[in-house]
XYZ file of C-alpha atoms in Angstrom:
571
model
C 0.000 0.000 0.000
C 1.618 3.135 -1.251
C 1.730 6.225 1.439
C -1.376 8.140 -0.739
C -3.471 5.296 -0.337
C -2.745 5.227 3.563
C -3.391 8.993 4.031
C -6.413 8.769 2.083
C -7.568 5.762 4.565
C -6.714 7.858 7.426
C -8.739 10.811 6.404
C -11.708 8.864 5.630
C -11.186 7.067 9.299
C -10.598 10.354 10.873
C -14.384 11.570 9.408
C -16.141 8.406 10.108
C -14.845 8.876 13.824
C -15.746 12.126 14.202
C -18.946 11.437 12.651
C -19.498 8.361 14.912
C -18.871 10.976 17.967
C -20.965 13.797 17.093
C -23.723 11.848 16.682
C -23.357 9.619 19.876
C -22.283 12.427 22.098
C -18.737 10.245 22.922
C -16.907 13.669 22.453
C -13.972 11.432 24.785
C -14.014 9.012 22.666
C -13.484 11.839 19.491
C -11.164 13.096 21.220
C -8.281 10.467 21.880
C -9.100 9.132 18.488
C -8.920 12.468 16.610
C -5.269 12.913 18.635
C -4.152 9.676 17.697
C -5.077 10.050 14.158
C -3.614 13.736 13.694
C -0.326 12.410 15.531
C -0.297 9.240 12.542
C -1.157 12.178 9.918
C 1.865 14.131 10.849
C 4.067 10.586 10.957
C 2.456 10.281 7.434
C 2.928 13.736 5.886
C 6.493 14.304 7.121
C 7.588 10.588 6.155
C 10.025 10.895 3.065
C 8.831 8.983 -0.225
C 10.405 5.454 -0.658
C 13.236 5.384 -2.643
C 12.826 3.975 -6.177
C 15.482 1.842 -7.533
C 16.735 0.418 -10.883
C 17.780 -3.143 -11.135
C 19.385 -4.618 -13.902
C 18.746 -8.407 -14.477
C 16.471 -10.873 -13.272
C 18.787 -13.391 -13.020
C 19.835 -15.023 -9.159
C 21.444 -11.733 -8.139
C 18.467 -9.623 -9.684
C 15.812 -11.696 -8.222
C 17.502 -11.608 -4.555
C 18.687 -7.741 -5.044
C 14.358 -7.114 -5.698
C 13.928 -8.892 -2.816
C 16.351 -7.434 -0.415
C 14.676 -3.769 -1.895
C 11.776 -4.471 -1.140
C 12.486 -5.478 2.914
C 13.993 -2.759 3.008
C 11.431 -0.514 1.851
C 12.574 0.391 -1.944
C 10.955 0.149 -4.642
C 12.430 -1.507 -7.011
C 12.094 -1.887 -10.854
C 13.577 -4.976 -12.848
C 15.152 -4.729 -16.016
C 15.312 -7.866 -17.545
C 16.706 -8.332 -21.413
C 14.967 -11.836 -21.751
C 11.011 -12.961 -21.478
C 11.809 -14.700 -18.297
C 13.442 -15.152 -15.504
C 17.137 -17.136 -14.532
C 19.713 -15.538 -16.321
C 22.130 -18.208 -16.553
C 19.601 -20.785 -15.844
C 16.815 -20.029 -18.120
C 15.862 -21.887 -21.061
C 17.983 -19.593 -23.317
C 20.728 -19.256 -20.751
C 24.424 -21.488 -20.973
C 23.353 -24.507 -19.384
C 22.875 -28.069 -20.911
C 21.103 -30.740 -21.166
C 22.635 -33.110 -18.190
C 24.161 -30.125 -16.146
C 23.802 -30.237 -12.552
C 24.962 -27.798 -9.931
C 28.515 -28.580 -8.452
C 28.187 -27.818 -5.112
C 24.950 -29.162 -2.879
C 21.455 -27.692 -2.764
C 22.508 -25.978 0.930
C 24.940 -23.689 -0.477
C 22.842 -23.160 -4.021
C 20.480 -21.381 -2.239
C 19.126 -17.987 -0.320
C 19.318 -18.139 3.118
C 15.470 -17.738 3.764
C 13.705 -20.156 1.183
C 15.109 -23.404 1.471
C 14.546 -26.316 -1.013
C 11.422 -29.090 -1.032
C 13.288 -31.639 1.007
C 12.425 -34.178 -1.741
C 15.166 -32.329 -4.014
C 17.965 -34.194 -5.453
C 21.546 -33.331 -3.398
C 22.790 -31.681 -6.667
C 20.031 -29.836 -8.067
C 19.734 -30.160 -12.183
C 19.400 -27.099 -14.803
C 15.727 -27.467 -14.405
C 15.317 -28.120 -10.451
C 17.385 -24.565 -10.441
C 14.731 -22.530 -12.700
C 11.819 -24.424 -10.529
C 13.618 -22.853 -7.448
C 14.287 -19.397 -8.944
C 10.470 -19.482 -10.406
C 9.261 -20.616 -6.890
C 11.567 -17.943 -5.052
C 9.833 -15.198 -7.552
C 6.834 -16.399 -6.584
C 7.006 -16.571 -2.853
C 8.208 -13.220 -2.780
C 5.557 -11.763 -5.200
C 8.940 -10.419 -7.350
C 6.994 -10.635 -10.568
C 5.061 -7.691 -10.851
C 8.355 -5.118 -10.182
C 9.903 -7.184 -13.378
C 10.043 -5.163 -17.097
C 10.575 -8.000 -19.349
C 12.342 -8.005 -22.739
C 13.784 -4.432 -21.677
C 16.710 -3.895 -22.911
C 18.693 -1.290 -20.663
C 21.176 1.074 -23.265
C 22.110 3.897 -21.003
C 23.207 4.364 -17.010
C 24.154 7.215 -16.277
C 24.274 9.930 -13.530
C 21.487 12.355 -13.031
C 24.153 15.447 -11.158
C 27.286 15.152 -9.994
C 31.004 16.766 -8.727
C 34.264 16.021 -9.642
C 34.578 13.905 -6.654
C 31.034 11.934 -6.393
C 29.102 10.856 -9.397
C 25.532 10.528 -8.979
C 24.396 12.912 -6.306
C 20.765 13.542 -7.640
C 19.952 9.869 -8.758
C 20.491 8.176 -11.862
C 18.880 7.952 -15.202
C 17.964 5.001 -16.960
C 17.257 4.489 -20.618
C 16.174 1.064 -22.308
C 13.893 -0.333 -25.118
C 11.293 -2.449 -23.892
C 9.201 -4.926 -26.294
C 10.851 -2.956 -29.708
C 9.236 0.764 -27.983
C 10.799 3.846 -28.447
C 13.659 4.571 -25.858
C 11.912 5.331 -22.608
C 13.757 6.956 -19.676
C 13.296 7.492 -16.375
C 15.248 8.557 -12.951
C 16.014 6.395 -10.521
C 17.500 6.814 -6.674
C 19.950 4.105 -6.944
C 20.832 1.527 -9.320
C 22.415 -2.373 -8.448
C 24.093 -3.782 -11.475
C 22.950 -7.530 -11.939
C 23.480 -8.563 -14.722
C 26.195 -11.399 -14.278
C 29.331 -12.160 -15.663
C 28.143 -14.562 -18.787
C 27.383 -11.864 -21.367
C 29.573 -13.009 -24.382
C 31.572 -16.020 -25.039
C 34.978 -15.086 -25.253
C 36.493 -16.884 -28.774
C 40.029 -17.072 -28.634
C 42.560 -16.029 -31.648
C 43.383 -19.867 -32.390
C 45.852 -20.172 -35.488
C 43.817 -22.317 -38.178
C 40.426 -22.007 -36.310
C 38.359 -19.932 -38.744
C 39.682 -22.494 -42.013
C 38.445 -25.248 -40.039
C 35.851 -27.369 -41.954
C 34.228 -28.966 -38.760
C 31.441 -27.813 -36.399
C 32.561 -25.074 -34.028
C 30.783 -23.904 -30.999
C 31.373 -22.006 -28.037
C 30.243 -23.709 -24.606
C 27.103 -21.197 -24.053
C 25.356 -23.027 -26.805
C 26.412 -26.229 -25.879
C 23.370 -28.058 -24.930
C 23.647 -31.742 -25.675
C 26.211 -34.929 -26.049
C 23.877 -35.838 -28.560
C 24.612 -33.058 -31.437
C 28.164 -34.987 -31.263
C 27.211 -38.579 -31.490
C 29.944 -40.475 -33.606
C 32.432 -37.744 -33.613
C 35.667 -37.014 -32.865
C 35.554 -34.407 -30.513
C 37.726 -31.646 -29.018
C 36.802 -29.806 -26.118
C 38.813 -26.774 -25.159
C 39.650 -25.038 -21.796
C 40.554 -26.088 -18.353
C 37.309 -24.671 -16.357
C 35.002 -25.887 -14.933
C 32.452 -26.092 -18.070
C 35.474 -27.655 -19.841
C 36.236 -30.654 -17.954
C 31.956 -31.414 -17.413
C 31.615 -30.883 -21.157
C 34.373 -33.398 -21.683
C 32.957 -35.704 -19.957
C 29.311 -35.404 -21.111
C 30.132 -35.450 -24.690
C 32.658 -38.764 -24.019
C 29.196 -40.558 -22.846
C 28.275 -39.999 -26.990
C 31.037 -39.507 -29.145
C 34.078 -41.634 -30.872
C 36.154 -39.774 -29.120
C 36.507 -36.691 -26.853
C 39.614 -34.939 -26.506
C 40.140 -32.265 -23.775
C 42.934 -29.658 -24.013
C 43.732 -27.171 -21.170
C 47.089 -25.380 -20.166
C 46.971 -25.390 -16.460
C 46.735 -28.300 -14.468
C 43.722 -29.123 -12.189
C 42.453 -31.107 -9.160
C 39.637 -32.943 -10.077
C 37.313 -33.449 -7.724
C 34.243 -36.071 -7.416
C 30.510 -34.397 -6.184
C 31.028 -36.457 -3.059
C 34.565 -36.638 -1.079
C 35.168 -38.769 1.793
C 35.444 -36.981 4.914
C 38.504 -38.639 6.538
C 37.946 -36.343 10.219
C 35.022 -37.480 11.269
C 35.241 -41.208 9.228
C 32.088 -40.556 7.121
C 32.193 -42.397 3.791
C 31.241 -39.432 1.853
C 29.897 -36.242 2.326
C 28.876 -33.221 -0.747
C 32.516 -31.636 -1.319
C 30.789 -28.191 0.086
C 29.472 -29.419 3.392
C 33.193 -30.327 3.775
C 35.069 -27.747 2.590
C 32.642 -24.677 3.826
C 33.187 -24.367 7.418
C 34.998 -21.618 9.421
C 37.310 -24.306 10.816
C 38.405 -25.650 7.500
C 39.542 -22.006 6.406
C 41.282 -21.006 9.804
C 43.316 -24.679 9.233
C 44.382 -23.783 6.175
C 45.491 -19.904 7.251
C 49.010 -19.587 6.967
C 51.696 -17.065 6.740
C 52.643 -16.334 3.215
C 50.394 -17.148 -0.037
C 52.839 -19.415 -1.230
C 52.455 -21.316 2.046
C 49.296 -21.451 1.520
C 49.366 -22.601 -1.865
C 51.656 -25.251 -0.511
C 48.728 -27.105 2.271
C 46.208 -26.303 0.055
C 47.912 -28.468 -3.171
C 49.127 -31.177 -0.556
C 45.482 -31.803 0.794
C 44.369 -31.814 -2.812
C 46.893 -34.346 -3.648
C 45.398 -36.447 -0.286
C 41.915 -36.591 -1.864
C 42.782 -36.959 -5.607
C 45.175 -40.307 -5.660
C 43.236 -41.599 -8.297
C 43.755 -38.290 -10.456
C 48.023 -39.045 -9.563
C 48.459 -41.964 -11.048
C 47.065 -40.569 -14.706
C 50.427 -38.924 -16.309
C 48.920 -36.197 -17.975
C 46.967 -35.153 -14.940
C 49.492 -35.204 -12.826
C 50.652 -32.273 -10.549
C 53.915 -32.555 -9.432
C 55.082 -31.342 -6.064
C 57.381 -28.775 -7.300
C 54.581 -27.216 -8.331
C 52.308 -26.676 -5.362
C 53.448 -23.334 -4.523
C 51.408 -22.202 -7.125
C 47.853 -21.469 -7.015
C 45.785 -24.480 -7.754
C 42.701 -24.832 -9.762
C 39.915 -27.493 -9.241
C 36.977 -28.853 -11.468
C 34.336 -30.669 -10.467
C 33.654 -33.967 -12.347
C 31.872 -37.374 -11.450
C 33.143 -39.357 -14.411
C 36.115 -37.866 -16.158
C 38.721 -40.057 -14.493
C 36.664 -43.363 -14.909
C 36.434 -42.193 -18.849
C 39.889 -41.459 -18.688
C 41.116 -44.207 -17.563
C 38.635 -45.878 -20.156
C 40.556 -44.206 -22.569
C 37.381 -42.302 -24.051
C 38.067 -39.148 -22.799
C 41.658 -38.245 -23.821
C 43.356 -34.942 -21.789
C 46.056 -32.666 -23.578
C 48.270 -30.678 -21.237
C 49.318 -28.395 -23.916
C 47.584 -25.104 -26.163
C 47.032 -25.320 -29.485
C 49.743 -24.164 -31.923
C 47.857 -24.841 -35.188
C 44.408 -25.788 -36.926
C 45.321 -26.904 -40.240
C 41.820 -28.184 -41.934
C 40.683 -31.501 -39.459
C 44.028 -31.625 -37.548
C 45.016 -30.053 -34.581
C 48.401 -29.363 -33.670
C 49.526 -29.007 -29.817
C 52.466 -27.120 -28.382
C 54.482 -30.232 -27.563
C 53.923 -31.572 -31.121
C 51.169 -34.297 -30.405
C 48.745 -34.253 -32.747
C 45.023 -35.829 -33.382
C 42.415 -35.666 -35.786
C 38.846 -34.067 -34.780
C 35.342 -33.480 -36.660
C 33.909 -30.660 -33.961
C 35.449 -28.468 -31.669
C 34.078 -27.142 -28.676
C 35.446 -23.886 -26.955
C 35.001 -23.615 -23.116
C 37.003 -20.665 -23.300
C 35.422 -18.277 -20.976
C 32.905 -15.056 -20.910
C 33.513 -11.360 -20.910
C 31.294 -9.627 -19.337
C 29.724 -6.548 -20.874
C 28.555 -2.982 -19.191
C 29.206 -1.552 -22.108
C 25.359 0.389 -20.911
C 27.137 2.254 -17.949
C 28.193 5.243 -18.602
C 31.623 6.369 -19.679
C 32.908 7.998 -16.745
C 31.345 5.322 -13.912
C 33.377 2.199 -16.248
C 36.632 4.905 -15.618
C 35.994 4.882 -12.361
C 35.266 1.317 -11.879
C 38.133 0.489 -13.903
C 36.033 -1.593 -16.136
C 38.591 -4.149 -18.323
C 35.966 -6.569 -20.643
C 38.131 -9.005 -21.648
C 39.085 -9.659 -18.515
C 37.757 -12.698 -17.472
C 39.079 -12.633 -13.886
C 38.458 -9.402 -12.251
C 36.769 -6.952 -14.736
C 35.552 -4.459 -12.380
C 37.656 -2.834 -9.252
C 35.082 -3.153 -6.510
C 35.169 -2.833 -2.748
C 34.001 -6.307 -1.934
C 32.998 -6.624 -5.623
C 29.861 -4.580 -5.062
C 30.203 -0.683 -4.397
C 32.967 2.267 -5.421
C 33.218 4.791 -3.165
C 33.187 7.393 -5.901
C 30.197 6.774 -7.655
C 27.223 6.913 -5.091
C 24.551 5.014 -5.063
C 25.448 2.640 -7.379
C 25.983 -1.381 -6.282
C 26.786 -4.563 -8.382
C 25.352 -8.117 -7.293
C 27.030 -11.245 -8.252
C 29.229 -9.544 -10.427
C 32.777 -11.598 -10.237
C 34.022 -14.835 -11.004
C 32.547 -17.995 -9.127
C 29.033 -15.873 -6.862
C 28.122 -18.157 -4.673
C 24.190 -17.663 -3.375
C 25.684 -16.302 0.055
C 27.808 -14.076 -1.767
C 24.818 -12.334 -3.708
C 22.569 -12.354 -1.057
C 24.792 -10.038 1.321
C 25.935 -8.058 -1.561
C 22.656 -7.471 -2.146
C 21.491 -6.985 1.579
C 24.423 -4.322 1.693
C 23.233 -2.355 -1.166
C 19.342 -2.187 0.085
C 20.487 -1.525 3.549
C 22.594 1.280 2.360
C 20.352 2.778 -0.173
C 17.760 2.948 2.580
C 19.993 4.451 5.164
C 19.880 1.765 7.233
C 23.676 1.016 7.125
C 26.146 3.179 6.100
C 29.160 1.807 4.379
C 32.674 1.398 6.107
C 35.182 4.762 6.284
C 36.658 6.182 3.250
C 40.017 4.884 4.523
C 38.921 0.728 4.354
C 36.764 1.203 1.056
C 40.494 2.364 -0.438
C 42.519 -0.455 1.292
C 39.614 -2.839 -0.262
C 39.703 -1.440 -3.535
C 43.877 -2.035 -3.683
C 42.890 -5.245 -2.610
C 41.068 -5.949 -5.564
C 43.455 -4.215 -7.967
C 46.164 -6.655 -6.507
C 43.987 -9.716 -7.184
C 43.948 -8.174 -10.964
C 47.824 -7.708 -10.990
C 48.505 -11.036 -9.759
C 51.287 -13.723 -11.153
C 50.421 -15.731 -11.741
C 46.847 -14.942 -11.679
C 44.198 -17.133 -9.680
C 41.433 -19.609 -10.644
C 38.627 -17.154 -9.333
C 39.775 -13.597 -7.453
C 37.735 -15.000 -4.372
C 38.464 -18.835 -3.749
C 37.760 -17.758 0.154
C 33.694 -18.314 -0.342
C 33.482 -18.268 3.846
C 35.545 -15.585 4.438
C 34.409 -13.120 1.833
C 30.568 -13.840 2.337
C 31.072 -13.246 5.990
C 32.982 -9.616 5.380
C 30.132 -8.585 3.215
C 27.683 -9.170 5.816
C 29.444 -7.577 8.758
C 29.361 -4.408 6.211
C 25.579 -4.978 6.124
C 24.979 -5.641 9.566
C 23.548 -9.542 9.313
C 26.866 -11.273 11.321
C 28.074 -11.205 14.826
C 30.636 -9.835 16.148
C 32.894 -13.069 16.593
C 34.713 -11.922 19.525
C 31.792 -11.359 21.717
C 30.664 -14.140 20.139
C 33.166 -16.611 21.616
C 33.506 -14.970 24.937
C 31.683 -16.171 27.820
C 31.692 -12.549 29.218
C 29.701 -11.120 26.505
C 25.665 -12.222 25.874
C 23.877 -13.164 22.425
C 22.468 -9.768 21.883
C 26.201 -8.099 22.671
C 27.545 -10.490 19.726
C 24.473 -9.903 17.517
C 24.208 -6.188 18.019
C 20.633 -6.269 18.434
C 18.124 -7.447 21.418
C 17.120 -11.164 21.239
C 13.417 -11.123 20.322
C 11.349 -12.973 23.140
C 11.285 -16.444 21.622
C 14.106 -16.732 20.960
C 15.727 -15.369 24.801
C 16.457 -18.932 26.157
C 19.382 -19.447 23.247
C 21.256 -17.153 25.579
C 21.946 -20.282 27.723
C 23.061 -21.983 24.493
C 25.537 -19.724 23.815
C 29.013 -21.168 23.836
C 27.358 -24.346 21.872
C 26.067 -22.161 19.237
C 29.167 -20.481 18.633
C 30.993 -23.940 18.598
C 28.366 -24.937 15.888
C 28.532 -21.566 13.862
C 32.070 -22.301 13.554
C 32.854 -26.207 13.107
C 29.383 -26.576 11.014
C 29.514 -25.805 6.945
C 28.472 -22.698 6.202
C 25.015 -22.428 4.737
C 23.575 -18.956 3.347
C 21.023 -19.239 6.273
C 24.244 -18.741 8.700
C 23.900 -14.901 7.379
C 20.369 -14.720 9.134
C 21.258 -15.878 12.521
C 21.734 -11.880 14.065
C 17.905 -11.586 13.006
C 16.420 -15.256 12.951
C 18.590 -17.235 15.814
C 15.738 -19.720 15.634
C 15.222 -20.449 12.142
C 18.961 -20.606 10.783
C 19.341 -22.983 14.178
C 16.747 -25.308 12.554
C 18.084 -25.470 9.306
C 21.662 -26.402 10.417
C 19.631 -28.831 12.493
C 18.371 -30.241 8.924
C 21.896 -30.475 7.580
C 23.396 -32.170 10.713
C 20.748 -34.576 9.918
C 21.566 -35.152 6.333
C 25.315 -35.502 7.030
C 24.190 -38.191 9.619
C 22.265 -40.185 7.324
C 25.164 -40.159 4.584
């Protein structure tokens, strides 16, 4: 209900009271009413209008940006390009056929809208647009959403040399084929994801070659490549799964990449606590796993992380072309998630290439170290640039925007805010967002926009956005600038004021509400006895996006750790 329509209810009360009064003498009664209602008409007429805000995508990070807007009393408006929802999940969006998610259905998700319980562990293409449909739905999303509107222009509505953006913004897109339309906006949050255009390499040979050549966002199917000798190209994690899928149809499928990888299996055995195995995320995702593996230096660092990769991936150590080698563990490592690759390559179906291409000459592909094999189709898993080529010039300066860089193609504080350009966030945008991730970048920006946060001092944006800049600069350069998930989920949401304060968490001298920052509502006042235990489960437990609602909803994000504890225990 929009503030008009409540001050035209409250006249209309106020009248029918006074009417009510006059006529049955109850000039007490008039007269408390009458004072309450003129003290709730000058709450009304002095309250400032709700903010509106511009969204862009209705993707994951659109859809939970809307919904954080909304809580926090913005309005927002949804630009979406496409007739539907899901971004990269949609019918038209770079998924396949057989795709499944790589990491469990308790960190694929927002922390308040959990899964039907009868969901697979690994949710498919499908199960995720079912989810995203259903989250739209509970959350009545839908009617905020312009489809097929094709934003063209952000820009700033005012501004000063050292603040862009101090009256608002203004937004131009085409909706349906229209004329341009515009209109201003109080803030904007940039979701429109990092898959916007497959990035095709400069291969020598590759435009002569007389085969079938796609790039992996219209890969949909093993089946187009029944018969044929395949080669799939690119170390990612698209590259290795598309391997593998098209090996369960195909003669043969090669797969080239230049970097080694771990390759990991859906499930891992978790050797701690003896279980047989356990979904690699509920494993790897705790606080405890991360402070382990906290060392000095990076290289360090590198060094634990490679040797408990090596642990875990015998199987992979014994293949000579998959091999990492000790001497190399200083480096960063890369992983992949794959259920069958090492069965089918040890089946000798799925053939790997540790080496780049050197030439294309007609069907016959040359590699670096002089191998070379015969292929019908190639398949290029070669990455996505991602495109704001709609923001305006001097906000990509500012940002530092780089398009074909695949790794870090914004300079962000946290990957979601500049300090220079106000009122102006980006959700999900980086390599590898993670539904936690979104979700507090998102929570951040509607908090802020609303004034109901303000963001840290000048002096830690700057540190955050060298930070960043470094993670750009680096040599050699990482799999994804934020392989931390637990760590950089939980330093968005201390900006946004939905995690405790860890130190008065853990100690005894401090309560609950100290650690949360806010009063324990009164059902949830006898966890105050629980405390030490729920600090010992906060940190020991995997992290699940519902661990970012426990300052507001102790209860509820208690109850749905209960549900994985109880999911581990069956497995």
């Amino acid at each position: 209900m929009t503030s008009s329509t409540s001050r035209q209810c409250s006249f209309y009360d106020f009248y029918r009271i006074r009417f009510f009064a006059d006529n049955c003498c109850l000039g007490a009664l008039y007269t408390k009413c009458a004072s309450l209602l003129k003290r709730r008409f000058k709450t009304i007429l002095t309250m400032e209008p709700q903010k509106r805000i511009a969204i862009v995508g209705a993707g994951p990070s659109g859809l939970v940006a809307a919904k954080e807007a909304l809580e926090n009393g913005l309005i927002p408006t949804v630009f979406e390009s496409k007739s539907d929802i899901g971004g990269v999940w949609s019918t038209s969006g770079s998924v396949w056929d057989t795709m499944h998610t790589n990491i469990s259905k308790f960190t694929t998700t927002f922390g308040d809208f959990r899964w039907p319980d009868d969901t697979e562990m690994f949710p498919s293409a499908y199960d995720m647009l079912y989810y995203l449909n259903e989250y739209t739905t509970e959350w009545k999303l839908r009617a905020y959403i312009k489809f097929n509107a094709n934003v063209v222009s952000v820009a700033s509505n005012g501004e000063d040399p050292n603040n862009i953006a101090l009256k608002g913004w203004a937004i131009q897109w085409i909706e349906n084929g229209a004329p341009l339309q515009t209109d201003l906006f109080d803030g904007v949050i940039v979701a429109a994801g990092i898959f916007s255009k497959g990035d095709i390499p400069e291969l020598p040979g590759l435009s002569a070659f007389g085969g079938k050549v796609i790039h992996s966002r219209d890969y949909k199917s093993g089946q187009s490549f029944k018969g044929l000798k395949v080669l799939t190209v690119g170390g990612s994690f698209s590259g290795a799964e598309i391997a593998s899928d098209v090996s369960n149809h195909s003669a043969v499928s090669h797969h080239c990449f230049r970097r080694p990888f771990w390759i990991l299996n859906r499930y891992l055995p978790d050797k701690k606590s003896g279980k047989s195995s356990l979904p690699l995320d509920l494993l790897f995702y705790t606080r405890s796993f991360y402070e382990m593996t906290t060392t000095v230096t990076e290289e360090e660092s590198n060094i634990s992380k490679n040797k408990y990769m090596s642990s875990i991936c015998k199987q992979q150590q014994d293949i000579a072309e998959l091999t990492i080698e000790e001497e190399d563990f200083h480096k960063p490592y890369n992983v992949t998630v794959s259920d069958q690759y090492l069965e089918q390559v040890e089946q000798k179906t799925l053939i790997p290439h540790k080496s780049e291409i050197s030439e294309i000459n007609n069907s016959t592909i040359r590699f670096a170290n002089d191998d070379t094999i015969e292929v019908d189709a190639i398949i290029l898993c070669t990455g996505f640039n991602t495109d704001l080529s709609f923001l305006a010039p001097n906000v990509l300066q500012k940002i530092m925007y780089e398009p074909t860089d695949r790794l870090q193609p914004v300079i962000l504080f946290n990957e979601c805010c500049h300090p220079d350009v106000k009122n102006l966030f980006f959700v999900g945008l980086y390599k590898g967002p993670y539904f936690a991730v979104m979700e507090q970048q998102a929570r951040l920006a509607a908090r802020v926009l609303s004034g109901r946060v303000d963001l840290p001092n000048l002096e830690l944006l700057t540190e955050g956005l060298k930070y960043e800049k470094a993670i750009r600069d680096a040599n050699p350069r990482p799999q994804f600038p934020h392989p931390e998930y637990v760590l950089f989920a939980d330093k968005i949401a201390t900006c946004a004021n939905s995690f405790p304060d860890l130190k008065k968490f853990k100690e005894s001298s401090y309560s609950l509400s100290d650690a949360f920052g806010v009063a324990l509502k009164e059902n949830a006042l006898h966890l105050e006895q629980q405390k030490s235990e729920i600090y010992e489960r906060f940190m020991s437990e995997p992290v699940t996006p519902s661990h970012y609602n426990l300052v507001e909803d102790p209860i509820g994000t208690l109850s749905q750790m209960d549900v994985v504890q109880e999911v581990i225990q069956k497995l």
